[in-house]
Amino acid sequence: LDAVSAAQRLAFAPLAFQATVMMRDRGVLAALADRGRSIDEVAAATGLTVYAARVLLEAGLGLHIVWRRDGLYQLGKLG
């Protein structure tokens, strides 16, 4: 089981890297720097579509960069 988990981390590492870079480059991380925001607020602050903001924020949740509480996204300890 540990070997399978390690293999999955290696397989998805490039996707995780690209999602993180996009969050940085498109301003998602900066938008979350000062306070928690909804998906709509992140989309408006970054110029992304709501769908694109949702995809990046969900990727951030899986990577533990972003946390969600009461419908608001905020930077995690790693973000």
N, CA and C of each residue as an Amber inpcrd file, in Angstrom:
protein
   237
   0.8220000  -1.2040000   0.0000000   0.0000000   0.0000000   0.0000000
   0.8620000   1.2630000   0.0000000   1.9570000   1.2390000   0.7500000
   2.8450000   2.4040000   0.7580000   3.4800000   2.6190000  -0.6110000
   3.8200000   1.5230000  -1.2980000   4.4280000   1.6360000  -2.6220000
   3.4380000   2.2370000  -3.6240000   2.1770000   1.8530000  -3.5240000
   1.1620000   2.3900000  -4.4240000   0.9810000   3.8880000  -4.1650000
   0.9430000   4.2760000  -2.9140000   0.8050000   5.6980000  -2.5750000
   1.9920000   6.5020000  -3.0960000   3.1820000   5.9730000  -2.9360000
   4.3770000   6.6580000  -3.4290000   4.3570000   6.7710000  -4.9460000
   3.9180000   5.7250000  -5.6210000   3.8370000   5.7510000  -7.0820000
   2.8120000   6.7810000  -7.5480000   1.6980000   6.8840000  -6.8650000
   0.6810000   7.8730000  -7.2320000   1.1890000   9.2950000  -7.0300000
   1.9230000   9.5200000  -5.9400000   2.4940000  10.8530000  -5.7120000
   3.4520000  11.2240000  -6.8400000   4.2670000  10.2740000  -7.2640000
   5.1950000  10.5340000  -8.3630000   4.4580000  10.7820000  -9.6700000
   3.4180000  10.0100000  -9.9170000   2.6750000  10.1510000 -11.1610000
   1.9590000  11.4940000 -11.2490000   1.4650000  11.9890000 -10.1400000
   0.6940000  13.2310000 -10.1460000   1.5180000  14.4670000  -9.8050000
   2.7920000  14.2940000  -9.5200000   3.6390000  15.4290000  -9.1590000
   3.6770000  16.5090000 -10.2470000   3.8000000  16.1580000 -11.5230000
   3.7960000  17.2250000 -12.5430000   2.4810000  18.0010000 -12.5880000
   1.3650000  17.3240000 -12.4030000   0.0750000  18.0140000 -12.3900000
  -0.0300000  18.9300000 -11.1770000   0.4270000  18.4500000 -10.0410000
   0.3930000  19.2610000  -8.8240000   1.2660000  20.5020000  -8.9940000
   2.4320000  20.3260000  -9.5970000   3.3320000  21.4520000  -9.8340000
   2.6750000  22.4850000 -10.7350000   2.0890000  22.0330000 -11.8480000
   1.4660000  22.9620000 -12.7920000   0.2750000  23.6960000 -12.1740000
  -0.5150000  22.9970000 -11.3770000  -1.6530000  23.6390000 -10.7100000
  -1.1640000  24.7180000  -9.7510000  -0.0970000  24.4300000  -9.0260000
   0.4540000  25.3940000  -8.0790000   1.0200000  26.6140000  -8.7990000
   1.7280000  26.3780000  -9.8860000   2.2840000  27.4850000 -10.6770000
   1.1580000  28.3550000 -11.2350000   0.1080000  27.7300000 -11.7390000
  -1.0230000  28.4960000 -12.2720000  -1.7080000  29.3120000 -11.1750000
  -1.8410000  28.7310000  -9.9800000  -2.4380000  29.4760000  -8.8660000
  -1.5970000  30.7030000  -8.5350000  -0.2830000  30.5470000  -8.5820000
   0.6010000  31.6820000  -8.3150000   0.5400000  32.7100000  -9.4370000
   0.7030000  32.2420000 -10.6780000   0.7870000  33.1570000 -11.8170000
  -0.5230000  33.8790000 -12.1120000  -1.6460000  33.2520000 -11.8720000
  -2.9400000  33.8670000 -12.1640000  -3.4840000  34.6880000 -10.9920000
  -2.7520000  34.7430000  -9.8850000  -3.1360000  35.6020000  -8.7760000
  -4.0710000  34.9880000  -7.7550000  -4.3100000  33.6850000  -7.8490000
  -5.2170000  33.0330000  -6.8940000  -4.6270000  33.0750000  -5.4920000
  -3.3520000  32.7670000  -5.3650000  -2.7220000  32.7810000  -4.0370000
  -2.7100000  34.1880000  -3.4540000  -2.4380000  35.1750000  -4.2930000
  -2.4400000  36.5710000  -3.8260000  -3.8380000  36.9990000  -3.3970000
  -4.8530000  36.5300000  -4.1180000  -6.2320000  36.8960000  -3.7690000
  -6.6260000  36.3280000  -2.4120000  -6.0240000  35.2170000  -2.0380000
  -6.3560000  34.5860000  -0.7580000  -5.4270000  35.0170000   0.3740000
  -4.4570000  35.8510000   0.0670000  -3.4290000  36.2010000   1.0510000
  -3.9750000  36.9550000   2.2510000  -4.9450000  37.8460000   2.0380000
  -5.3810000  38.7000000   3.1390000  -6.5750000  38.1470000   3.9150000
  -7.4390000  37.3510000   3.2430000  -8.6130000  36.8160000   3.9310000
  -9.2280000  35.7030000   3.1060000 -10.1670000  35.0050000   3.6960000
 -10.8910000  33.9700000   2.9770000 -11.8300000  34.5770000   1.9470000
 -11.9770000  33.9080000   0.8150000 -12.8360000  34.4050000  -0.2540000
 -13.6490000  33.2620000  -0.8460000 -14.7830000  33.5990000  -1.4180000
 -15.5980000  32.6180000  -2.1300000 -15.0190000  32.4050000  -3.5290000
 -15.5230000  31.4000000  -4.2080000 -15.0730000  31.1470000  -5.5800000
 -15.3750000  32.3500000  -6.4660000 -16.5430000  32.9120000  -6.3170000
 -16.9100000  34.0790000  -7.1320000 -15.9720000  35.2560000  -6.8820000
 -15.6020000  35.4750000  -5.6350000 -14.6820000  36.5690000  -5.3070000
 -13.2950000  36.3240000  -5.8940000 -12.8330000  35.0770000  -5.8310000
 -11.5250000  34.7420000  -6.4140000 -11.5730000  34.9500000  -7.9180000
 -12.6540000  34.5100000  -8.5580000 -12.7880000  34.6900000 -10.0040000
 -12.7690000  36.1750000 -10.3640000 -13.4920000  36.9880000  -9.6270000
 -13.5400000  38.4230000  -9.9110000 -12.1830000  39.0840000  -9.6800000
 -11.4830000  38.6810000  -8.6340000 -10.1930000  39.2900000  -8.3030000
  -9.0930000  38.9030000  -9.2890000  -9.2260000  37.7430000  -9.9190000
  -8.1620000  37.2470000 -10.7970000  -8.4770000  37.3650000 -12.2790000
  -9.7330000  37.5980000 -12.6200000 -10.1160000  37.6320000 -14.0170000
 -10.3370000  36.2540000 -14.6180000 -10.2970000  35.2260000 -13.7890000
 -10.5780000  33.8680000 -14.2440000 -12.0800000  33.6530000 -14.3270000
 -12.4820000  32.6630000 -15.0950000 -13.8870000  32.2690000 -15.0600000
 -14.1480000  31.5700000 -13.7300000 -15.3960000  31.4860000 -13.3540000
 -15.7440000  30.7920000 -12.1080000 -15.3020000  29.3320000 -12.1870000
 -15.4680000  28.7170000 -13.3640000 -15.0550000  27.3220000 -13.5340000
 -13.5460000  27.1710000 -13.3160000 -12.7350000  28.0480000 -13.9250000
 -11.2790000  27.9720000 -13.7780000 -10.8680000  28.1930000 -12.3220000
 -11.5060000  29.1570000 -11.6660000 -11.1990000  29.4100000 -10.2580000
 -11.5450000  28.1850000  -9.4100000 -12.6820000  27.5620000  -9.6950000
 -13.0930000  26.3680000  -8.9500000 -12.0970000  25.2260000  -9.1450000
 -11.6670000  25.0040000 -10.3800000 -10.7160000  23.9220000 -10.6660000
  -9.4070000  24.1480000  -9.9140000  -8.8950000  25.3670000  -9.9660000
  -7.6350000  25.6510000  -9.2700000  -7.7920000  25.5680000  -7.7500000
  -8.8950000  26.0600000  -7.2300000  -9.1040000  25.9900000  -5.7830000
  -9.2880000  24.5430000  -5.3120000  -9.9740000  23.7370000  -6.0950000
 -10.1290000  22.3230000  -5.7290000  -8.7890000  21.5980000  -5.7900000
  -7.9560000  21.9490000  -6.7750000  -6.6090000  21.3780000  -6.8300000
  -5.8230000  21.8040000  -5.5880000  -5.9720000  23.0650000  -5.2120000
  -5.2960000  23.5530000  -4.0070000  -5.7510000  22.8350000  -2.7480000
  -7.0300000  22.4730000  -2.6980000  -7.5230000  21.6980000  -1.5560000
  -6.8300000  20.3410000  -1.4840000  -6.7310000  19.6860000  -2.6230000
  -6.0950000  18.3710000  -2.6600000  -4.6170000  18.4150000  -2.3300000
  -3.9870000  19.5260000  -2.6210000  -2.5560000  19.6890000  -2.3460000
  -2.2900000  20.2830000  -0.9670000  -3.3260000  20.5840000  -0.2330000
  -3.2350000  21.1900000   1.1080000  -2.5840000  22.5640000   1.0760000
  -2.7640000  23.2710000  -0.0370000  -2.3050000  24.6540000  -0.1420000
  -3.4200000  25.5880000   0.2980000  -4.6440000  25.1620000   0.0370000
  -5.8420000  25.9480000   0.3070000  -6.7600000  25.1440000   1.2160000
  -7.4450000  25.8360000   2.0990000  -8.4430000  25.2100000   2.9770000
  -9.7730000  25.8870000   2.7560000 -10.8450000  25.1740000   3.0280000
 -12.1860000  25.7410000   2.8750000 -12.9220000  25.6440000   4.2020000
 -13.4930000  26.7680000   4.6040000 -14.2970000  26.8120000   5.8220000
 -15.4880000  27.7170000   5.5730000 -16.6580000  27.2070000   5.8430000
 -17.9030000  27.9650000   5.6750000 -18.0390000  28.5380000   4.2560000
 -17.6100000  27.7630000   3.2660000 -17.7340000  28.1830000   1.8800000
 -16.6710000  29.1660000   1.4150000 -15.7590000  29.5360000   2.2870000
 -14.6830000  30.4740000   1.9280000 -13.3680000  29.7200000   1.8520000
 -12.5770000  30.0590000   0.8520000 -11.2650000  29.4580000   0.6750000
 -10.2250000  30.3810000   1.2910000  -9.2270000  29.7740000   1.9100000
  -8.1380000  30.5390000   2.5060000  -6.8480000  29.7650000   2.3490000
  -5.7350000  30.4640000   2.4370000  -4.4490000  29.8080000   2.3060000
  -4.2200000  28.8550000   3.4750000  -3.6400000  27.7030000   3.1690000
  -3.2780000  26.7540000   4.2160000  -1.9000000  27.0960000   4.7580000
  -1.4030000  26.2470000   5.5900000  -0.1000000  26.4810000   6.1900000
   1.0330000  26.4240000   5.1600000   0.8360000  25.6460000   4.0930000
   1.8550000  25.5460000   3.0610000   1.7720000  26.6570000   2.0340000
   0.6180000  27.3740000   1.9820000   0.3960000  28.3700000   0.9280000
   1.0340000  29.6720000   1.1600000
